PDB file of C-alpha atoms in Angstrom:
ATOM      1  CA  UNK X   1       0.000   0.000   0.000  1.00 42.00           C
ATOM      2  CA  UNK X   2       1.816   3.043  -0.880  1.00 46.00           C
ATOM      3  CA  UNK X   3       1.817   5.845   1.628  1.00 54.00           C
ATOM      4  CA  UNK X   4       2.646   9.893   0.989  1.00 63.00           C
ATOM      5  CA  UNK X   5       4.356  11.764   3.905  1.00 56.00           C
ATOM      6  CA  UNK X   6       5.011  15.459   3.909  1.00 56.00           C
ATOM      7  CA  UNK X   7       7.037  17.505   6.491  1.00 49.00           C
ATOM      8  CA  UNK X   8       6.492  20.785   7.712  1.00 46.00           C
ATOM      9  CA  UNK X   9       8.988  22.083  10.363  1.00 40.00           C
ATOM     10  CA  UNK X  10       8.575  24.542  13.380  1.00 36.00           C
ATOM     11  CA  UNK X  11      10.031  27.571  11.891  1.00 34.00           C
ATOM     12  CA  UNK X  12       7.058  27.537   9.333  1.00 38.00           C
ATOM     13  CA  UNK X  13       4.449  26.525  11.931  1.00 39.00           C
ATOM     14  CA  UNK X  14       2.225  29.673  13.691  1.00 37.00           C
ATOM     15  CA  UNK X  15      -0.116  28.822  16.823  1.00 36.00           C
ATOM     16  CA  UNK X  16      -3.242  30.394  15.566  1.00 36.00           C
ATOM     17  CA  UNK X  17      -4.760  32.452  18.601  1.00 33.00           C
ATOM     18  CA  UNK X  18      -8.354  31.925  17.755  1.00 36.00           C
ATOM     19  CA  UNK X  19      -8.534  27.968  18.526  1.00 42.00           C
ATOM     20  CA  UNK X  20      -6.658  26.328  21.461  1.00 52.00           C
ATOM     21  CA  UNK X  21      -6.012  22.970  22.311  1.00 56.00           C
ATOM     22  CA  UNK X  22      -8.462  20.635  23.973  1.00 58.00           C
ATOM     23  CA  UNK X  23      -6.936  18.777  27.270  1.00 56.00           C
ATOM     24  CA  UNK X  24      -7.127  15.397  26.962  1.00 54.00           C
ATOM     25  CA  UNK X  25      -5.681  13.971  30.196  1.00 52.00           C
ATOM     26  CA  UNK X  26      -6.031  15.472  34.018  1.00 49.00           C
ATOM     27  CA  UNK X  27      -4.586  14.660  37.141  1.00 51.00           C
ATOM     28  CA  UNK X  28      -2.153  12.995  37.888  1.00 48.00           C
ATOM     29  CA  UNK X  29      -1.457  10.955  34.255  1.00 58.00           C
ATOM     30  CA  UNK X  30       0.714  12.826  31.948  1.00 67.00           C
ATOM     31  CA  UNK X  31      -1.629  15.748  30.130  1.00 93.00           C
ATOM     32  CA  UNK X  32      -2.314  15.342  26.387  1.00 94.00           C
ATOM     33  CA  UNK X  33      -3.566  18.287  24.167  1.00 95.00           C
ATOM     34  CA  UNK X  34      -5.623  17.553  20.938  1.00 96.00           C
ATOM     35  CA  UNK X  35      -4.422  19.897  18.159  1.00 95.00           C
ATOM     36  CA  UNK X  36      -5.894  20.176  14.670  1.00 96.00           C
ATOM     37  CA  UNK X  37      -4.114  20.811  11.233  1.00 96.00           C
ATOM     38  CA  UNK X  38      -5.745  21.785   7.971  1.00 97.00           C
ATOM     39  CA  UNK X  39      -4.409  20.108   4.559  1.00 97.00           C
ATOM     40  CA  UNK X  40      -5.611  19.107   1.107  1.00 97.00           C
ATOM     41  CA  UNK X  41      -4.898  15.795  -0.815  1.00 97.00           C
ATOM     42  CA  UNK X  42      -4.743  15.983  -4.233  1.00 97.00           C
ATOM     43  CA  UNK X  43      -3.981  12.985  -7.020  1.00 96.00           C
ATOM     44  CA  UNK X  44      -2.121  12.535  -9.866  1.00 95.00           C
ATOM     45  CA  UNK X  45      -4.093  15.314 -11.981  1.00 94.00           C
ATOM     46  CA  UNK X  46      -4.382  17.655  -9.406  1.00 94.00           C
ATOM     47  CA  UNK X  47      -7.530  16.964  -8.657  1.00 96.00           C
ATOM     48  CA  UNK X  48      -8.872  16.461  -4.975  1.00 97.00           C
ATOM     49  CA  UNK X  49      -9.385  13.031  -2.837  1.00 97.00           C
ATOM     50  CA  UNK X  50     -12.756  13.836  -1.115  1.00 96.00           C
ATOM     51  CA  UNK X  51     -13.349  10.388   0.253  1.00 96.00           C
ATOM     52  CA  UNK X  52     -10.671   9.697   2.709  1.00 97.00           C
ATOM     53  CA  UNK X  53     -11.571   8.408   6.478  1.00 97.00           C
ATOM     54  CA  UNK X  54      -9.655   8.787   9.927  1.00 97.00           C
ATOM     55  CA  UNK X  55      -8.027   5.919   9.318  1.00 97.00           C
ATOM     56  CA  UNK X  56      -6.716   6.564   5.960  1.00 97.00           C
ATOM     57  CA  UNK X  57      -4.204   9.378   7.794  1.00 97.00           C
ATOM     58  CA  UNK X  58      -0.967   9.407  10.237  1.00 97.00           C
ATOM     59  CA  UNK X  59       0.930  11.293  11.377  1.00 97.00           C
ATOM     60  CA  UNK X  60       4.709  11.974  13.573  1.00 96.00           C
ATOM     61  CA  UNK X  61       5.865  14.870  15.352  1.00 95.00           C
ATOM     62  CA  UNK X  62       9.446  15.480  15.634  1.00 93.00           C
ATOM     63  CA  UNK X  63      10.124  11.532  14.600  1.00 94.00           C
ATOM     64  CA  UNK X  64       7.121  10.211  16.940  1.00 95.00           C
ATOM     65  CA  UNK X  65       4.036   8.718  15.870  1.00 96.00           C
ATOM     66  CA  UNK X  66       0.752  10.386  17.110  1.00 96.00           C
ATOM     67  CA  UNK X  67      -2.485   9.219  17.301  1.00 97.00           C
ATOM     68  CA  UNK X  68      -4.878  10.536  15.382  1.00 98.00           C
ATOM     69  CA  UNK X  69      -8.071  11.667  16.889  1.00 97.00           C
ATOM     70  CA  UNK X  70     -10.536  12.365  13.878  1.00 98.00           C
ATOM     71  CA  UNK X  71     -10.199  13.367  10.544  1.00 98.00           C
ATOM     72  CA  UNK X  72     -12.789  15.088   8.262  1.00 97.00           C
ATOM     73  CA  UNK X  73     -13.532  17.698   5.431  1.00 97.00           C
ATOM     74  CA  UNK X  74     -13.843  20.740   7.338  1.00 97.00           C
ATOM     75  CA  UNK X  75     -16.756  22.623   7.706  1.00 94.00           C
ATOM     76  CA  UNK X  76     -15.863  25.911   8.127  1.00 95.00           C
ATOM     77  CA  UNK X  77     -17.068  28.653   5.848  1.00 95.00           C
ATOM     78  CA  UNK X  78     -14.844  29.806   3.143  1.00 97.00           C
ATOM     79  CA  UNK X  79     -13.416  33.471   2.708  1.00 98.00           C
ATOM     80  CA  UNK X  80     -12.027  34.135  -0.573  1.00 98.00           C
ATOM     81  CA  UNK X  81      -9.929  37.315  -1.917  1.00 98.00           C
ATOM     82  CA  UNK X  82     -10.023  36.802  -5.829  1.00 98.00           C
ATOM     83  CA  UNK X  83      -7.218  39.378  -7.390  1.00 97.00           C
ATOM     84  CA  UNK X  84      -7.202  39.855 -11.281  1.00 96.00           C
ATOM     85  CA  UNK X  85      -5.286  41.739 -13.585  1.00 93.00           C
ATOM     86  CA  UNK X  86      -6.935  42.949 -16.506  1.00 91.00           C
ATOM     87  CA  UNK X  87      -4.205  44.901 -18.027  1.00 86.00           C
ATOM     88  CA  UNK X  88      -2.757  43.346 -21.220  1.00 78.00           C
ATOM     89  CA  UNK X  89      -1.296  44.170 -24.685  1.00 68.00           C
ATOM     90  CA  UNK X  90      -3.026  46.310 -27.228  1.00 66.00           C
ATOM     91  CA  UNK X  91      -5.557  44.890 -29.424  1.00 64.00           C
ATOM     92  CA  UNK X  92      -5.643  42.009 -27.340  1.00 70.00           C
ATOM     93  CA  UNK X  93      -9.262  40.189 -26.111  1.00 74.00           C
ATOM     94  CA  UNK X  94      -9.342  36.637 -25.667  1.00 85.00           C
ATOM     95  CA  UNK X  95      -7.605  37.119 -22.494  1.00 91.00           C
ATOM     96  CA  UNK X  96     -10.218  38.857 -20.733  1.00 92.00           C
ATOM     97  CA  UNK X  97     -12.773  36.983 -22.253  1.00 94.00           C
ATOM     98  CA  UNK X  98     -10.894  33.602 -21.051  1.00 96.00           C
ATOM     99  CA  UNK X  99     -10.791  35.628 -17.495  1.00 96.00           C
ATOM    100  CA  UNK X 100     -14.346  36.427 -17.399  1.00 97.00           C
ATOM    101  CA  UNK X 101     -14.823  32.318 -17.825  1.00 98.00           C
ATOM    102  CA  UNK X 102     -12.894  31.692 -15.752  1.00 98.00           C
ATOM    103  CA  UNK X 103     -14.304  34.089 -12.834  1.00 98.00           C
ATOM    104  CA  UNK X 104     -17.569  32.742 -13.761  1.00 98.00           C
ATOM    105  CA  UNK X 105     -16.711  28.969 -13.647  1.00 98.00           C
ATOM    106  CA  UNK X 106     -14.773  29.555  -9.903  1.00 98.00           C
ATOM    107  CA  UNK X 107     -18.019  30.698  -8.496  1.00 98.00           C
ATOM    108  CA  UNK X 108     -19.922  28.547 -10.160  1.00 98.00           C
ATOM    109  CA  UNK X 109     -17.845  25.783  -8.764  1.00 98.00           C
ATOM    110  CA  UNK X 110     -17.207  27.178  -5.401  1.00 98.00           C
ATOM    111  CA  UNK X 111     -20.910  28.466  -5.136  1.00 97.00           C
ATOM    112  CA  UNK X 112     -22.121  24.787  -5.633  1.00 97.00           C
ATOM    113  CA  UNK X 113     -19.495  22.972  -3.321  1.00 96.00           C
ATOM    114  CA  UNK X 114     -19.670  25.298  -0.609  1.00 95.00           C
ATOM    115  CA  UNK X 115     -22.806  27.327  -0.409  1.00 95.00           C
ATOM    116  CA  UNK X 116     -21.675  29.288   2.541  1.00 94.00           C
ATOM    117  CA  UNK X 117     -18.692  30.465   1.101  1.00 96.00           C
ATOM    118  CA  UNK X 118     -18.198  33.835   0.685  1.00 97.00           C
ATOM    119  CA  UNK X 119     -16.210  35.499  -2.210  1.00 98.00           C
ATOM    120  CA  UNK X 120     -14.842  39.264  -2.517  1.00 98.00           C
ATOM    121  CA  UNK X 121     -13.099  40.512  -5.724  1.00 98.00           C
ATOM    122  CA  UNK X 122     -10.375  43.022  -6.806  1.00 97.00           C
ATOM    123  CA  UNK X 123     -10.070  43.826 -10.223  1.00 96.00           C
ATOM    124  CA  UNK X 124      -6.031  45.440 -10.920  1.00 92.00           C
ATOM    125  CA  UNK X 125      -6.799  48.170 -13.593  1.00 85.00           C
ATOM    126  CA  UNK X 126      -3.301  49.768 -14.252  1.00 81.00           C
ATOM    127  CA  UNK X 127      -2.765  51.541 -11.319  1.00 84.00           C
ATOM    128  CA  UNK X 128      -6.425  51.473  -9.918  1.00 83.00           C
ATOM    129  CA  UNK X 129      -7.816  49.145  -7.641  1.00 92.00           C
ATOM    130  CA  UNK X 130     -11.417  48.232  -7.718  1.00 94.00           C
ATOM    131  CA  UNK X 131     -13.466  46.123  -4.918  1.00 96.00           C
ATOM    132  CA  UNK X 132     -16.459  44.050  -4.309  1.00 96.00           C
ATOM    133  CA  UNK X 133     -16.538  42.929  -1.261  1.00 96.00           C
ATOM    134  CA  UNK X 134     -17.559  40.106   0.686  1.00 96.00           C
ATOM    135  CA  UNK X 135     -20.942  41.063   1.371  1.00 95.00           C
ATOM    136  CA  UNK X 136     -21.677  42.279  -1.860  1.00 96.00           C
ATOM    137  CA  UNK X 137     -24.650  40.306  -3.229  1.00 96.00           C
ATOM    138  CA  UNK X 138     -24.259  37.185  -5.532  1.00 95.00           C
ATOM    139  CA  UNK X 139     -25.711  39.230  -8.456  1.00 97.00           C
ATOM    140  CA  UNK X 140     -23.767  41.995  -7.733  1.00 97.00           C
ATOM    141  CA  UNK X 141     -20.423  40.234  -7.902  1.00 97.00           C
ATOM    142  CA  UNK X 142     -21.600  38.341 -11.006  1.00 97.00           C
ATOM    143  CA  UNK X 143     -22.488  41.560 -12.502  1.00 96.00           C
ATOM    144  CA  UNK X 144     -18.714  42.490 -11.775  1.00 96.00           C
ATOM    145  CA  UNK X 145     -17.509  39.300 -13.287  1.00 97.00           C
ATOM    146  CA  UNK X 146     -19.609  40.507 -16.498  1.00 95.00           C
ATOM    147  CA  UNK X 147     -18.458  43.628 -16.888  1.00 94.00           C
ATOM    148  CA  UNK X 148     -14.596  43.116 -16.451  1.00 93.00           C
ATOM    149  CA  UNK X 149     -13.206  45.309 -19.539  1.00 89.00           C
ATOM    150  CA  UNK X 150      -9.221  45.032 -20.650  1.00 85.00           C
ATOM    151  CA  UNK X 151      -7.061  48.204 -19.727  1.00 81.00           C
ATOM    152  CA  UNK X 152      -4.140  47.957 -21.895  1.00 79.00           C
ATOM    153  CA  UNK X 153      -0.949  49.051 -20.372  1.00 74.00           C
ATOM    154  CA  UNK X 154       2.425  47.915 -19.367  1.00 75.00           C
ATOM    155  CA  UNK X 155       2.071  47.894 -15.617  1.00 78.00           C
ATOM    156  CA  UNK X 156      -0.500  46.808 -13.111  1.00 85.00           C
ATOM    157  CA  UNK X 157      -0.577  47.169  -9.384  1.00 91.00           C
ATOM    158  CA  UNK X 158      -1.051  43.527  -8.437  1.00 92.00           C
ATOM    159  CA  UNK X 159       1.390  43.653  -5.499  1.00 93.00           C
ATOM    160  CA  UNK X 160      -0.801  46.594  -3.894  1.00 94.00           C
ATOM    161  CA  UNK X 161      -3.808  44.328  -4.236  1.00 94.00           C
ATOM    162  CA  UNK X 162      -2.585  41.611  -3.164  1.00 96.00           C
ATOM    163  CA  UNK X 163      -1.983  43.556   0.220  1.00 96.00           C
ATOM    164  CA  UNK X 164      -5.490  44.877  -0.312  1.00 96.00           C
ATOM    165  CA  UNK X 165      -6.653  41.138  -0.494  1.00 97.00           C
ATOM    166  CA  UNK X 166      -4.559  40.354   2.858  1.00 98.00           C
ATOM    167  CA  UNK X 167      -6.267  43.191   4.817  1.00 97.00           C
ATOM    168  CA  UNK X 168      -9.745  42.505   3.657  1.00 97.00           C
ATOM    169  CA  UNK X 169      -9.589  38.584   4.066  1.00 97.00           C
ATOM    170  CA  UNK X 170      -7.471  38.753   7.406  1.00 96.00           C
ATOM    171  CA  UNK X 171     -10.426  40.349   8.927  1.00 94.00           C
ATOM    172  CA  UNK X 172     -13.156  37.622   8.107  1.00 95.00           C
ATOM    173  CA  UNK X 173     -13.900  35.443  11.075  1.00 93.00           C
ATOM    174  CA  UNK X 174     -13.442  32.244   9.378  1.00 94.00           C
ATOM    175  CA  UNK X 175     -10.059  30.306   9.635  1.00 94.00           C
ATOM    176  CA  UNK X 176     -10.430  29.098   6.128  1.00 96.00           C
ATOM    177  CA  UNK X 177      -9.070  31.681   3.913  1.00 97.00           C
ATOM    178  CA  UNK X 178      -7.526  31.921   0.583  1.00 98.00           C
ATOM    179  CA  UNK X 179      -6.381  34.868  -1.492  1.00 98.00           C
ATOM    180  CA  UNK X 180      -6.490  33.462  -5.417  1.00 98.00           C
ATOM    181  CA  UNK X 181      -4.384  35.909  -8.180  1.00 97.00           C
ATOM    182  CA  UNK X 182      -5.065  35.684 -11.580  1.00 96.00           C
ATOM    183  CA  UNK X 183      -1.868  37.338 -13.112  1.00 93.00           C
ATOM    184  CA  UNK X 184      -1.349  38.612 -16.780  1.00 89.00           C
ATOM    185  CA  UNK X 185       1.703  39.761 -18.280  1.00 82.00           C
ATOM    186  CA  UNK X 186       2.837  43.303 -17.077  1.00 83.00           C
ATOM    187  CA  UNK X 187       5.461  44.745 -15.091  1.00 81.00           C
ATOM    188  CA  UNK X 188       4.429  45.873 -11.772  1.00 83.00           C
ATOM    189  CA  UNK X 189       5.070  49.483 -10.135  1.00 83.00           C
ATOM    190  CA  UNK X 190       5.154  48.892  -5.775  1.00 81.00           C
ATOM    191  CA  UNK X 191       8.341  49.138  -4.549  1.00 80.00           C
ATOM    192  CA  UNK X 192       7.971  47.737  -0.803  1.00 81.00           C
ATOM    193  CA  UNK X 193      10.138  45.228   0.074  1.00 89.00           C
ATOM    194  CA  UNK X 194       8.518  41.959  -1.180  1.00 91.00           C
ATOM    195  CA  UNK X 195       8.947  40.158   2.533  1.00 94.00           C
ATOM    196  CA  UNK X 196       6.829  42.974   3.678  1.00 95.00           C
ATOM    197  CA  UNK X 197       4.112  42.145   1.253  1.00 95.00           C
ATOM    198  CA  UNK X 198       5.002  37.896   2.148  1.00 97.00           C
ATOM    199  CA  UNK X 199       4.431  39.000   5.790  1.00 97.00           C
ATOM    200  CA  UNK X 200       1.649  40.772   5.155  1.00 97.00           C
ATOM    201  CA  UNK X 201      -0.334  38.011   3.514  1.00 97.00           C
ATOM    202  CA  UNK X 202       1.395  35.493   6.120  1.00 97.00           C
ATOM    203  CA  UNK X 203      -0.468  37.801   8.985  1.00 97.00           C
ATOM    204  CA  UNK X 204      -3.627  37.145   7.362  1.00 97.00           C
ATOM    205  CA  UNK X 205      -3.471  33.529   7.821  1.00 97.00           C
ATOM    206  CA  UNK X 206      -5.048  32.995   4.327  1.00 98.00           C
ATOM    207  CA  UNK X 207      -3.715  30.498   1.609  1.00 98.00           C
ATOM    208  CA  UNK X 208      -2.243  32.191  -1.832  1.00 98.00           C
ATOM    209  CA  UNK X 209      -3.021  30.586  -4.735  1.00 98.00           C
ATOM    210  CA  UNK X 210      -1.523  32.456  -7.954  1.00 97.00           C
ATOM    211  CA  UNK X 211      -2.048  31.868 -11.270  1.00 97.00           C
ATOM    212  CA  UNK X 212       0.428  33.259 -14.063  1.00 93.00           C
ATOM    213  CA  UNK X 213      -0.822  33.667 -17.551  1.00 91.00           C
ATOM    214  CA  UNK X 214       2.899  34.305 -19.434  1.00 82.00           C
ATOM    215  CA  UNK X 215       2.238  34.822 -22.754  1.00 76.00           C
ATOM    216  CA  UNK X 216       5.020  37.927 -23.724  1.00 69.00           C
ATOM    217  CA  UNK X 217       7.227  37.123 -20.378  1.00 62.00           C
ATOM    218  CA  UNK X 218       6.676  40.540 -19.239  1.00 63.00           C
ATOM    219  CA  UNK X 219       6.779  40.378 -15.373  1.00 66.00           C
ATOM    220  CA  UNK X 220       8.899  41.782 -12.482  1.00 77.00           C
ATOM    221  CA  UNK X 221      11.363  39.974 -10.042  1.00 83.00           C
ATOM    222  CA  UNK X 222       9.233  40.853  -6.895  1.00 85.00           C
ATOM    223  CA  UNK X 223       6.364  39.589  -8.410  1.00 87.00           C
ATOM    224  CA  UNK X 224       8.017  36.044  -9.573  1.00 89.00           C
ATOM    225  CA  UNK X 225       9.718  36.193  -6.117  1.00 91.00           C
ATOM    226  CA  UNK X 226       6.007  36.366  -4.176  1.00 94.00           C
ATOM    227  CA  UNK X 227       4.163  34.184  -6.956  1.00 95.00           C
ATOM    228  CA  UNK X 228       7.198  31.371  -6.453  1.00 95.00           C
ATOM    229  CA  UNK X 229       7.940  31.396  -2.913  1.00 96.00           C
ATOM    230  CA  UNK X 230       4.755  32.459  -0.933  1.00 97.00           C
ATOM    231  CA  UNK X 231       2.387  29.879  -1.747  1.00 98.00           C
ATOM    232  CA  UNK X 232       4.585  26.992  -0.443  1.00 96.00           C
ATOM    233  CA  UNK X 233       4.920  28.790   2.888  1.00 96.00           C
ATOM    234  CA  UNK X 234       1.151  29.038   2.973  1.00 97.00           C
ATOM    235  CA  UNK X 235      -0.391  25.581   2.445  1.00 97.00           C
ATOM    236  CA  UNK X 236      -0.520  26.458  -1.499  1.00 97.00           C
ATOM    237  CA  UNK X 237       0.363  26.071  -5.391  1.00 97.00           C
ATOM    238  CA  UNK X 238       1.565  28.317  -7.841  1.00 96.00           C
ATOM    239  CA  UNK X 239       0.146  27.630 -11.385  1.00 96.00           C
ATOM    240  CA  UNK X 240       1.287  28.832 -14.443  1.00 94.00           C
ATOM    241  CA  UNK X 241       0.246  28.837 -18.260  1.00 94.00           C
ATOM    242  CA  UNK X 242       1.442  30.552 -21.297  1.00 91.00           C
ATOM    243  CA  UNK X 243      -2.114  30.996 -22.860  1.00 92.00           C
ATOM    244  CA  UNK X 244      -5.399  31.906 -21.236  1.00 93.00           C
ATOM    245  CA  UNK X 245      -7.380  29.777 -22.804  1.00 95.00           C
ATOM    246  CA  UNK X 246      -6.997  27.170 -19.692  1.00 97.00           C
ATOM    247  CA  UNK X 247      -7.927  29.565 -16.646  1.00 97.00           C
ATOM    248  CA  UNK X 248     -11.397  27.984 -17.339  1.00 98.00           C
ATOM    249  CA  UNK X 249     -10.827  24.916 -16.555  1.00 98.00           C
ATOM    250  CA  UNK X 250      -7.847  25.865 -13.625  1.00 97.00           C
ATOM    251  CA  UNK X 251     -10.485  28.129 -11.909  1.00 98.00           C
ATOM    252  CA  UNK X 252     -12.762  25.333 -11.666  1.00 98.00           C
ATOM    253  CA  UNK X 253     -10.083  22.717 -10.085  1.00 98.00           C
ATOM    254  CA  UNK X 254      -8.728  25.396  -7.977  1.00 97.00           C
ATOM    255  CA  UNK X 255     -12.280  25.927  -6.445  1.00 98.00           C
ATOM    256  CA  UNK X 256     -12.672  22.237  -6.625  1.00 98.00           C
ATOM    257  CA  UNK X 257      -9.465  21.811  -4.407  1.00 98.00           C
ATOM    258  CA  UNK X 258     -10.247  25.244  -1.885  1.00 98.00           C
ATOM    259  CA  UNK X 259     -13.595  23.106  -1.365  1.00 97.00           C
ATOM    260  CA  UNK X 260     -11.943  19.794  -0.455  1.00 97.00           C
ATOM    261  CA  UNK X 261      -9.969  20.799   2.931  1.00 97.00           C
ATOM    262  CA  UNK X 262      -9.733  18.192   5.597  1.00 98.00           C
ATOM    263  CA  UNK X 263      -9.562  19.123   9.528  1.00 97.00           C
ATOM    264  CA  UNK X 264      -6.694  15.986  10.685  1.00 98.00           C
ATOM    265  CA  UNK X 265      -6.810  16.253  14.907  1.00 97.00           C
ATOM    266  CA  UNK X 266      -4.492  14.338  16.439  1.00 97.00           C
ATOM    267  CA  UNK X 267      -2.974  13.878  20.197  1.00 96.00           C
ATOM    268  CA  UNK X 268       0.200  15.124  21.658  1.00 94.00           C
ATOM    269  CA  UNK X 269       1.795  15.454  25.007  1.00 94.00           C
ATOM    270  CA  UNK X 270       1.011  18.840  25.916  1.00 92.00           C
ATOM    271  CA  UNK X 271       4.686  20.513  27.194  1.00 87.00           C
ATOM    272  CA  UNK X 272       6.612  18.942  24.492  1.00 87.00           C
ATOM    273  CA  UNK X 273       7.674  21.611  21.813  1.00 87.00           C
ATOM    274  CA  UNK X 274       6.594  21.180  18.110  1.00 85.00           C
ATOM    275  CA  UNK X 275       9.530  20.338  15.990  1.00 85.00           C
ATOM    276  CA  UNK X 276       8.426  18.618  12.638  1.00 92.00           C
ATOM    277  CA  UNK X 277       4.937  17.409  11.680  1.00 95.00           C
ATOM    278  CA  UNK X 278       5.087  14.834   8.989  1.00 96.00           C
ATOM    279  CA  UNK X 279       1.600  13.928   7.814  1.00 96.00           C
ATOM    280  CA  UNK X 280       0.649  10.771   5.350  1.00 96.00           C
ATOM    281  CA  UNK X 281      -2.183   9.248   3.808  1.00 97.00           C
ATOM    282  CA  UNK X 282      -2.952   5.819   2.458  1.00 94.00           C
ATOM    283  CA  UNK X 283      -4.042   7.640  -0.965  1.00 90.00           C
ATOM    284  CA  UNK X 284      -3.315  10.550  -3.091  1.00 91.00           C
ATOM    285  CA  UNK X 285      -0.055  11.895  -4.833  1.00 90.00           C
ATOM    286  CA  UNK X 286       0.557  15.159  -3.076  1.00 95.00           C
ATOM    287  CA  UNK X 287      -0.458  16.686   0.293  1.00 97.00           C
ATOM    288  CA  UNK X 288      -1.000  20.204   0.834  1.00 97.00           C
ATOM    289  CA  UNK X 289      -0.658  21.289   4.189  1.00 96.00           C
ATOM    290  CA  UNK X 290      -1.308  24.668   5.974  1.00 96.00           C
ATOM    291  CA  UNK X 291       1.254  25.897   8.386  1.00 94.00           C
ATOM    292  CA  UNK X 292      -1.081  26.994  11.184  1.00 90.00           C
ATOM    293  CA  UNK X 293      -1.991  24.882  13.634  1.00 86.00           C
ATOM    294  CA  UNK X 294      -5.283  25.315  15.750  1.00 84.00           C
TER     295      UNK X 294
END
């Protein structure tokens, strides 16, 4: 039976504040805590493994083997950011016709798996940033989706809404959170520090899920640098393509896969310190795993 492990280590592990760990053990036998992590299993196609039980995980901690308490699909409501760029070459349309599709077949998708998911957008026109937030009505933010025009120019501020994103989904009171970028070619004019903007989105506790559409190879450093090392530190993928025509169907698997997070608690002796988590599964080719531990 073939088994996939991951590791996450302590330096990439937070203590979230908002859910603390359940005593399992009193008196005078050694204490236990119960702690919960949050992870995704996809399989060979990137597609996600719904149907797994309590038994079908394990996990160690720093080398030991834990037992594992329950394991499920969680629950919680949703909260996603959705950033797109709509700025793009001259004379150019399919791409924001693809992006439109591709807005339209995430909510559909996301609307249908998780009905009480909630779903705020900013739209990255040059150097203006335009919101609908998350309790904009479901016609209202389809009406968005419909009316998302092309701006052509060279740059786009998708680095100032992706901080936008970070602010508006940090203050949802869900712990499931996930910022999704749909990037197009263009070079990109904030000039933070790009481990302020990592922190930033780190603060928020939220997932970032980019996709790059590189069709002229037009981009900035900082913005590679965020799209190619944030999502790993953040229980997520980067996806690229060098055509649009595909954020259709990549919309729809990525809502597919935001829908399909499992809740793994397992037991631990409560003063030991947290050193490496190594989760596995009985099924699946890849495990996604948030760093942030409730």
């Amino acid at each position: 039976m073939r088994v996939l492990a991951v590791a996450v280590f302590a330096s990439a592990i937070f203590l979230a504040s908002t859910a603390g760990p359940t005593m399992a053990q009193a008196g005078g036998a050694a204490q236990t805590v119960d702690r919960t992590i949050a992870l995704t299993v996809l399989d060979r196609d990137g597609a996600p493994v719904r149907d797994l039980e309590t038994e079908d995980f394990a996990l160690t901690e720093g080398g030991e083997p834990r037992t594992i308490v329950n394991a499920a699909l969680s629950t919680d409501p949703l909260e996603v950011v959705v950033v797109v760029n709509t700025a793009q070459p001259q004379g150019q349309i399919r791409q924001i016709l693809d992006e439109r599709d591709a807005l339209k077949a995430f909510v559909t998708t996301l609307r249908a798996a998780e009905p009480q998911s909630r779903i705020a957008l900013i739209v990255c026109s040059g150097s203006a940033l335009s919101t609908t937030a998350f309790d904009a009505s479901p016609a209202e933010l389809d009406r968005r989706i419909e009316q998302l025009a092309p701006t052509y120019q060279l740059e786009s501020s998708v680095i100032e809404a992706i901080v936008a994103a970070a602010r508006l989904v940090g203050e949802t009171p869900s712990p499931r959170r996930a910022i999704v970028v749909i990037d197009l070619d263009s070079t990109d004019p904030f000039n933070v520090p790009i481990e302020a903007v990592a922190a930033q989105v780190e603060k928020s506790m939220a997932a970032f899920w980019p996709i790059s559409v590189h069709t002229s190879g037009a981009s900035t450093a900082p913005r590679e640098a965020l799209f190619t090392n944030l999502p790993p530190r953040t229980g997520a993928l980067r996806q690229t393509t060098i055509i649009s025509r595909p954020l259709p169907e990549m919309m729809r698997q990525m809502a597919r896969v935001l829908a399909s997070q499992y809740l793994v608690t397992y037991r631990r002796p409560a003063n030991s310190p947290i050193t490496a988590i190594v989760p596995s599964v009985r099924r699946g080719a890849r495990i996604i795993m948030s760093p942030w531990i409730r």
